PDB file of C-alpha atoms in Angstrom:
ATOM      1  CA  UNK A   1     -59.970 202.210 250.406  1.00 49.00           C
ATOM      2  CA  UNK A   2     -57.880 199.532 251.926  1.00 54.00           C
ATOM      3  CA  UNK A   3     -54.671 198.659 249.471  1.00 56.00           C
ATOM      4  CA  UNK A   4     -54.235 195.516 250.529  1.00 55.00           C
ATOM      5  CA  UNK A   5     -57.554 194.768 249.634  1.00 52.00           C
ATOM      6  CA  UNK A   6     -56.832 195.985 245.926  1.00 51.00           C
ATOM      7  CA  UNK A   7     -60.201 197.741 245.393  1.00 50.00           C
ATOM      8  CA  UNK A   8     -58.177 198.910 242.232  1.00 50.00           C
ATOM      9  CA  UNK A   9     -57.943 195.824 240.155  1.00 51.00           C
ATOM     10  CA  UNK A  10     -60.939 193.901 241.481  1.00 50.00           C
ATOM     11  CA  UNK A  11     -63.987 194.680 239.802  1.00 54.00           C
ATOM     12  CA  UNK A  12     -65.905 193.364 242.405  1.00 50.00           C
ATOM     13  CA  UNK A  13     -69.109 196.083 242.240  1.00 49.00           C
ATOM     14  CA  UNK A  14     -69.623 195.554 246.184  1.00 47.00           C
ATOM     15  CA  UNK A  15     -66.172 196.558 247.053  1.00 46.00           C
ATOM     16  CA  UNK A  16     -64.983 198.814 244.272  1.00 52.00           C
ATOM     17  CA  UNK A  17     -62.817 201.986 245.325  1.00 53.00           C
ATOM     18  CA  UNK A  18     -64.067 201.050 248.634  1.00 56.00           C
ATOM     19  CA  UNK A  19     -68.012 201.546 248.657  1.00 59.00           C
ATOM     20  CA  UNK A  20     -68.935 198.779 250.893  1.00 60.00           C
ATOM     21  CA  UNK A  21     -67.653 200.221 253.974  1.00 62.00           C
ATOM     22  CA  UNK A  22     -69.152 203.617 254.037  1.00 69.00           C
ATOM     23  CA  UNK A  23     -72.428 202.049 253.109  1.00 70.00           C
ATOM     24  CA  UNK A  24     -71.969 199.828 255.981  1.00 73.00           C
ATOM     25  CA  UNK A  25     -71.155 203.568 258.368  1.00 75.00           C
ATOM     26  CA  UNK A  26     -74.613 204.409 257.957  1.00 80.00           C
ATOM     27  CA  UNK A  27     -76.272 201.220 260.584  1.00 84.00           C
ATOM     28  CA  UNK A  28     -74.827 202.830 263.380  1.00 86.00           C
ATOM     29  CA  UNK A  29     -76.159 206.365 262.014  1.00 86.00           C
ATOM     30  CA  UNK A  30     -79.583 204.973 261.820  1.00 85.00           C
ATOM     31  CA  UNK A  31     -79.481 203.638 265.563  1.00 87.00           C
ATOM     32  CA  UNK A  32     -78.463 207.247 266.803  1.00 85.00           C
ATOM     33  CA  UNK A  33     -81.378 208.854 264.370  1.00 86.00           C
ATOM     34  CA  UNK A  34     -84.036 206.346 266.107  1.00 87.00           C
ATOM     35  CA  UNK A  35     -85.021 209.135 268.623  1.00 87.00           C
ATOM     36  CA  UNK A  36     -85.644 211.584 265.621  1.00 86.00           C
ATOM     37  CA  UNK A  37     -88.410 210.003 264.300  1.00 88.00           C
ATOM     38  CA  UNK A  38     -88.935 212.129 260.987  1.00 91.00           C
ATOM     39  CA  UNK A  39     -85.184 212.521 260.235  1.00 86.00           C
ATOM     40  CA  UNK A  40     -84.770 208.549 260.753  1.00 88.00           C
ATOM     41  CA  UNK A  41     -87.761 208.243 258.105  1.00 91.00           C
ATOM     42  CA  UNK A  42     -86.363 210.570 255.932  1.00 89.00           C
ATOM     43  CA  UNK A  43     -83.021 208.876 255.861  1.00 86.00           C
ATOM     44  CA  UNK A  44     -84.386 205.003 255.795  1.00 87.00           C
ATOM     45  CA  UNK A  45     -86.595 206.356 252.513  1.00 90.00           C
ATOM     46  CA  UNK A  46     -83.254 208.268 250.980  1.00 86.00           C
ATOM     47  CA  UNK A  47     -81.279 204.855 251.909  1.00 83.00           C
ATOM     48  CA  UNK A  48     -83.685 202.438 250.565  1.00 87.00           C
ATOM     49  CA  UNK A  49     -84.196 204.759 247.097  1.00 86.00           C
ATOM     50  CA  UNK A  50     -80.194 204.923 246.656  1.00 81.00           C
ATOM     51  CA  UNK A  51     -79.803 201.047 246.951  1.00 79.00           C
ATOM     52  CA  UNK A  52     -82.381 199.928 244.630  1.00 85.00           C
ATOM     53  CA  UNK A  53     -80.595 202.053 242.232  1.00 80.00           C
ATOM     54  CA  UNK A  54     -77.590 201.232 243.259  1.00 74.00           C
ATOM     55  CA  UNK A  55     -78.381 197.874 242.492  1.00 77.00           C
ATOM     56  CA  UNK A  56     -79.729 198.574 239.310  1.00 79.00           C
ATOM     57  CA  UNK A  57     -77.015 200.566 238.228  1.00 73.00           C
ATOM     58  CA  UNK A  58     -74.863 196.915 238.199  1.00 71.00           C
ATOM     59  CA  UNK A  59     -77.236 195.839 235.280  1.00 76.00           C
ATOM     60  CA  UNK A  60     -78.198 199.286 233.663  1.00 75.00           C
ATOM     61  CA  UNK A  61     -75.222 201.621 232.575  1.00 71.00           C
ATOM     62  CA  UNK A  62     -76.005 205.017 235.160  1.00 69.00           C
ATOM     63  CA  UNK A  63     -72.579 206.451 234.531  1.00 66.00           C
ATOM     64  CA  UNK A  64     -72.615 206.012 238.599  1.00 66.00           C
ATOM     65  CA  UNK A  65     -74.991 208.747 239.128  1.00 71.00           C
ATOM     66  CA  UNK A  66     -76.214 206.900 241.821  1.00 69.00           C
ATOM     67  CA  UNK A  67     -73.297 207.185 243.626  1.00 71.00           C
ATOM     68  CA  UNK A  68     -73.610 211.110 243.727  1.00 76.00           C
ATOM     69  CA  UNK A  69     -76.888 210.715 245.138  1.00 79.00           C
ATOM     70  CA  UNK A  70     -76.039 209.053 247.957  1.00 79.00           C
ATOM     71  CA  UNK A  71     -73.173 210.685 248.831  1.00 81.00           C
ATOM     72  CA  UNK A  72     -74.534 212.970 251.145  1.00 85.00           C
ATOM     73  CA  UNK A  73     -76.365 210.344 253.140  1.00 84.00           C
ATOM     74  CA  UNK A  74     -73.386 208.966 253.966  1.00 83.00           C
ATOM     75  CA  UNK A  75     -71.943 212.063 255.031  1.00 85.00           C
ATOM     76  CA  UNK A  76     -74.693 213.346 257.294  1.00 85.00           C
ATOM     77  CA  UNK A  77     -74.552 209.418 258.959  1.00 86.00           C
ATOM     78  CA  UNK A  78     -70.642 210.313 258.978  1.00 86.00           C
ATOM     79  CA  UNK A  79     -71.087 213.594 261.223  1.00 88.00           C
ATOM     80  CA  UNK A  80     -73.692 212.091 263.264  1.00 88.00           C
ATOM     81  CA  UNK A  81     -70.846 209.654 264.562  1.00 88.00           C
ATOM     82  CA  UNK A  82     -67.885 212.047 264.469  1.00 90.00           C
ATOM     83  CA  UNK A  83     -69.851 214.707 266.418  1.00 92.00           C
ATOM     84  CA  UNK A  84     -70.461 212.009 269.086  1.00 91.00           C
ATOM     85  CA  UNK A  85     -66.530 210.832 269.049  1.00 91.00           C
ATOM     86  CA  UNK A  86     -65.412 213.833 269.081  1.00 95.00           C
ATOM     87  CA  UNK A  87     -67.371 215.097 272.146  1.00 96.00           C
ATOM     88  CA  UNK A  88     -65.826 211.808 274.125  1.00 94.00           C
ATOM     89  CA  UNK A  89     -62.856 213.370 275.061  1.00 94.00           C
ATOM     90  CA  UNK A  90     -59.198 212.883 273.313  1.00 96.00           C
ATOM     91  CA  UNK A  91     -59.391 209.260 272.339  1.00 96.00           C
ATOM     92  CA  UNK A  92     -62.723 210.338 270.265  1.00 94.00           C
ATOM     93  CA  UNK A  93     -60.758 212.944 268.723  1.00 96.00           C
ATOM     94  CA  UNK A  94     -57.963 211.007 267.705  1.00 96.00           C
ATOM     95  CA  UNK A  95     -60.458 208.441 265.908  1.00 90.00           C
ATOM     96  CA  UNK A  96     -61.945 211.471 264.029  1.00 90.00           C
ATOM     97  CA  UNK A  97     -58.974 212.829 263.242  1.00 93.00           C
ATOM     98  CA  UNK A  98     -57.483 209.430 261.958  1.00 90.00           C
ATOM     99  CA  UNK A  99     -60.233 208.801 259.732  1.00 85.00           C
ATOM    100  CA  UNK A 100     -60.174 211.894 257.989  1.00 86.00           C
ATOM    101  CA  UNK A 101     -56.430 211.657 257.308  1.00 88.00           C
ATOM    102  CA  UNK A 102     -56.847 208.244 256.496  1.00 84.00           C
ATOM    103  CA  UNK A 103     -59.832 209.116 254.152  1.00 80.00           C
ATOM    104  CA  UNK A 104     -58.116 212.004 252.704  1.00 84.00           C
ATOM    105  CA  UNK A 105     -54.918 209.581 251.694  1.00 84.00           C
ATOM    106  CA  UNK A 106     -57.446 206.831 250.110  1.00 77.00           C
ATOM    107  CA  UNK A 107     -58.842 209.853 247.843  1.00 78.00           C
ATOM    108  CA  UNK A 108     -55.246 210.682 246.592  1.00 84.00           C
ATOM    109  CA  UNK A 109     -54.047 207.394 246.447  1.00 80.00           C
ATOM    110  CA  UNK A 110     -57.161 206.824 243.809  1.00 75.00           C
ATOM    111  CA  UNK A 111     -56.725 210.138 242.243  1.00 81.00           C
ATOM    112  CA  UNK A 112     -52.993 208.910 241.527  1.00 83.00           C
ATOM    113  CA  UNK A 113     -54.407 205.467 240.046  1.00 76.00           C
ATOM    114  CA  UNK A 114     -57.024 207.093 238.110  1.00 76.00           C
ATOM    115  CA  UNK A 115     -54.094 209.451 236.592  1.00 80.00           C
ATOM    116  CA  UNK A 116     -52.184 206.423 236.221  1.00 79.00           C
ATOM    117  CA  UNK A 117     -54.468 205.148 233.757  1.00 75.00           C
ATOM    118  CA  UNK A 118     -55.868 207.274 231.922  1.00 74.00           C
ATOM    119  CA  UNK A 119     -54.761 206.861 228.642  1.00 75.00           C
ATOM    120  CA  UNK A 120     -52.853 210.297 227.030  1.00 74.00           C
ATOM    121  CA  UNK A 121     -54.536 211.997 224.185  1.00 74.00           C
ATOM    122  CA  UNK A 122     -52.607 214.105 221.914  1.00 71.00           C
ATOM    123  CA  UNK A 123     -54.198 215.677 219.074  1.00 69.00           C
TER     124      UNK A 123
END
C-alpha cells in the first residue's frame, strides 16, 4: 500500500489496497522454485486457479473470497525470498526487516481507513 498512490479512493480493481504488487512478488518466487520441480507445479497450478478467479471475481460478486485463497501463495513466494535475503548478510536483513515494518504500517494505515468509514450503527 503506497499512499501516494491512493489505493484508497481509486477503485482501480488491479491496484486496490495494494494487490498488484504482491501478485507481482511471486515471479521471482517461481524462478527460485524452478529446481523443485513438483513444488513449482504445484504453485504455477494454485497461481493460475487464483487468477482466473480473481478475474472473475471483477464481473461476478465473490465477496473477495478469492483473495483468501491466494493469500497463502503469496506468502510461501514471500518466505522463499526473505529466507534468501536474510541469509545474505546485514543488508538482506535490513530489506526483510523493512518490509515487514513497512507492511505492518500499510495494514494499520487501512485498518484506520476502513474504521474511518464505516458508517456507525446505533440501534
Amino acid at each position: 500500500f503506497f499512499p501516494a498512490l491512493r489505493y484508497d479512493f481509486v477503485q482501480n480493481p488491479y491496484l486496490y489496497y495494494g494487490l498488484y504488487i504482491p501478485v507481482l512478488m511471486v515471479i521471482p518466487a517461481y524462478i527460485l522454485m524452478w529446481k523443485h520441480r513438483t513444488l513449482w507445479t504445484f504453485a504455477a497450478a494454485w497461481y493460475v486457479v487464483a487468477i482466473i478467479f480473481l478475474m472473475a471475481g471483477y464481473k461476478i460478486s465473490m465477496v473477495d473470497k478469492q483473495l483468501y485463497y491466494i493469500v497463502p501463495l503469496l506468502m510461501l513466494s514471500w518466505a522463499m525470498i526473505a529466507d534468501r535475503l536474510w541469509n545474505r548478510g546485514p543488508m538482506g536483513r535490513i530489506i526483510v526487516s523493512t518490509t515487514i515494518l513497512f507492511t505492518l504500517w500499510s495494514a494499520l494505515q487501512l485498518w484506520i481507513i476502513r474504521i474511518d468509514r464505516a458508517p456507525l450503527v446505533l440501534p
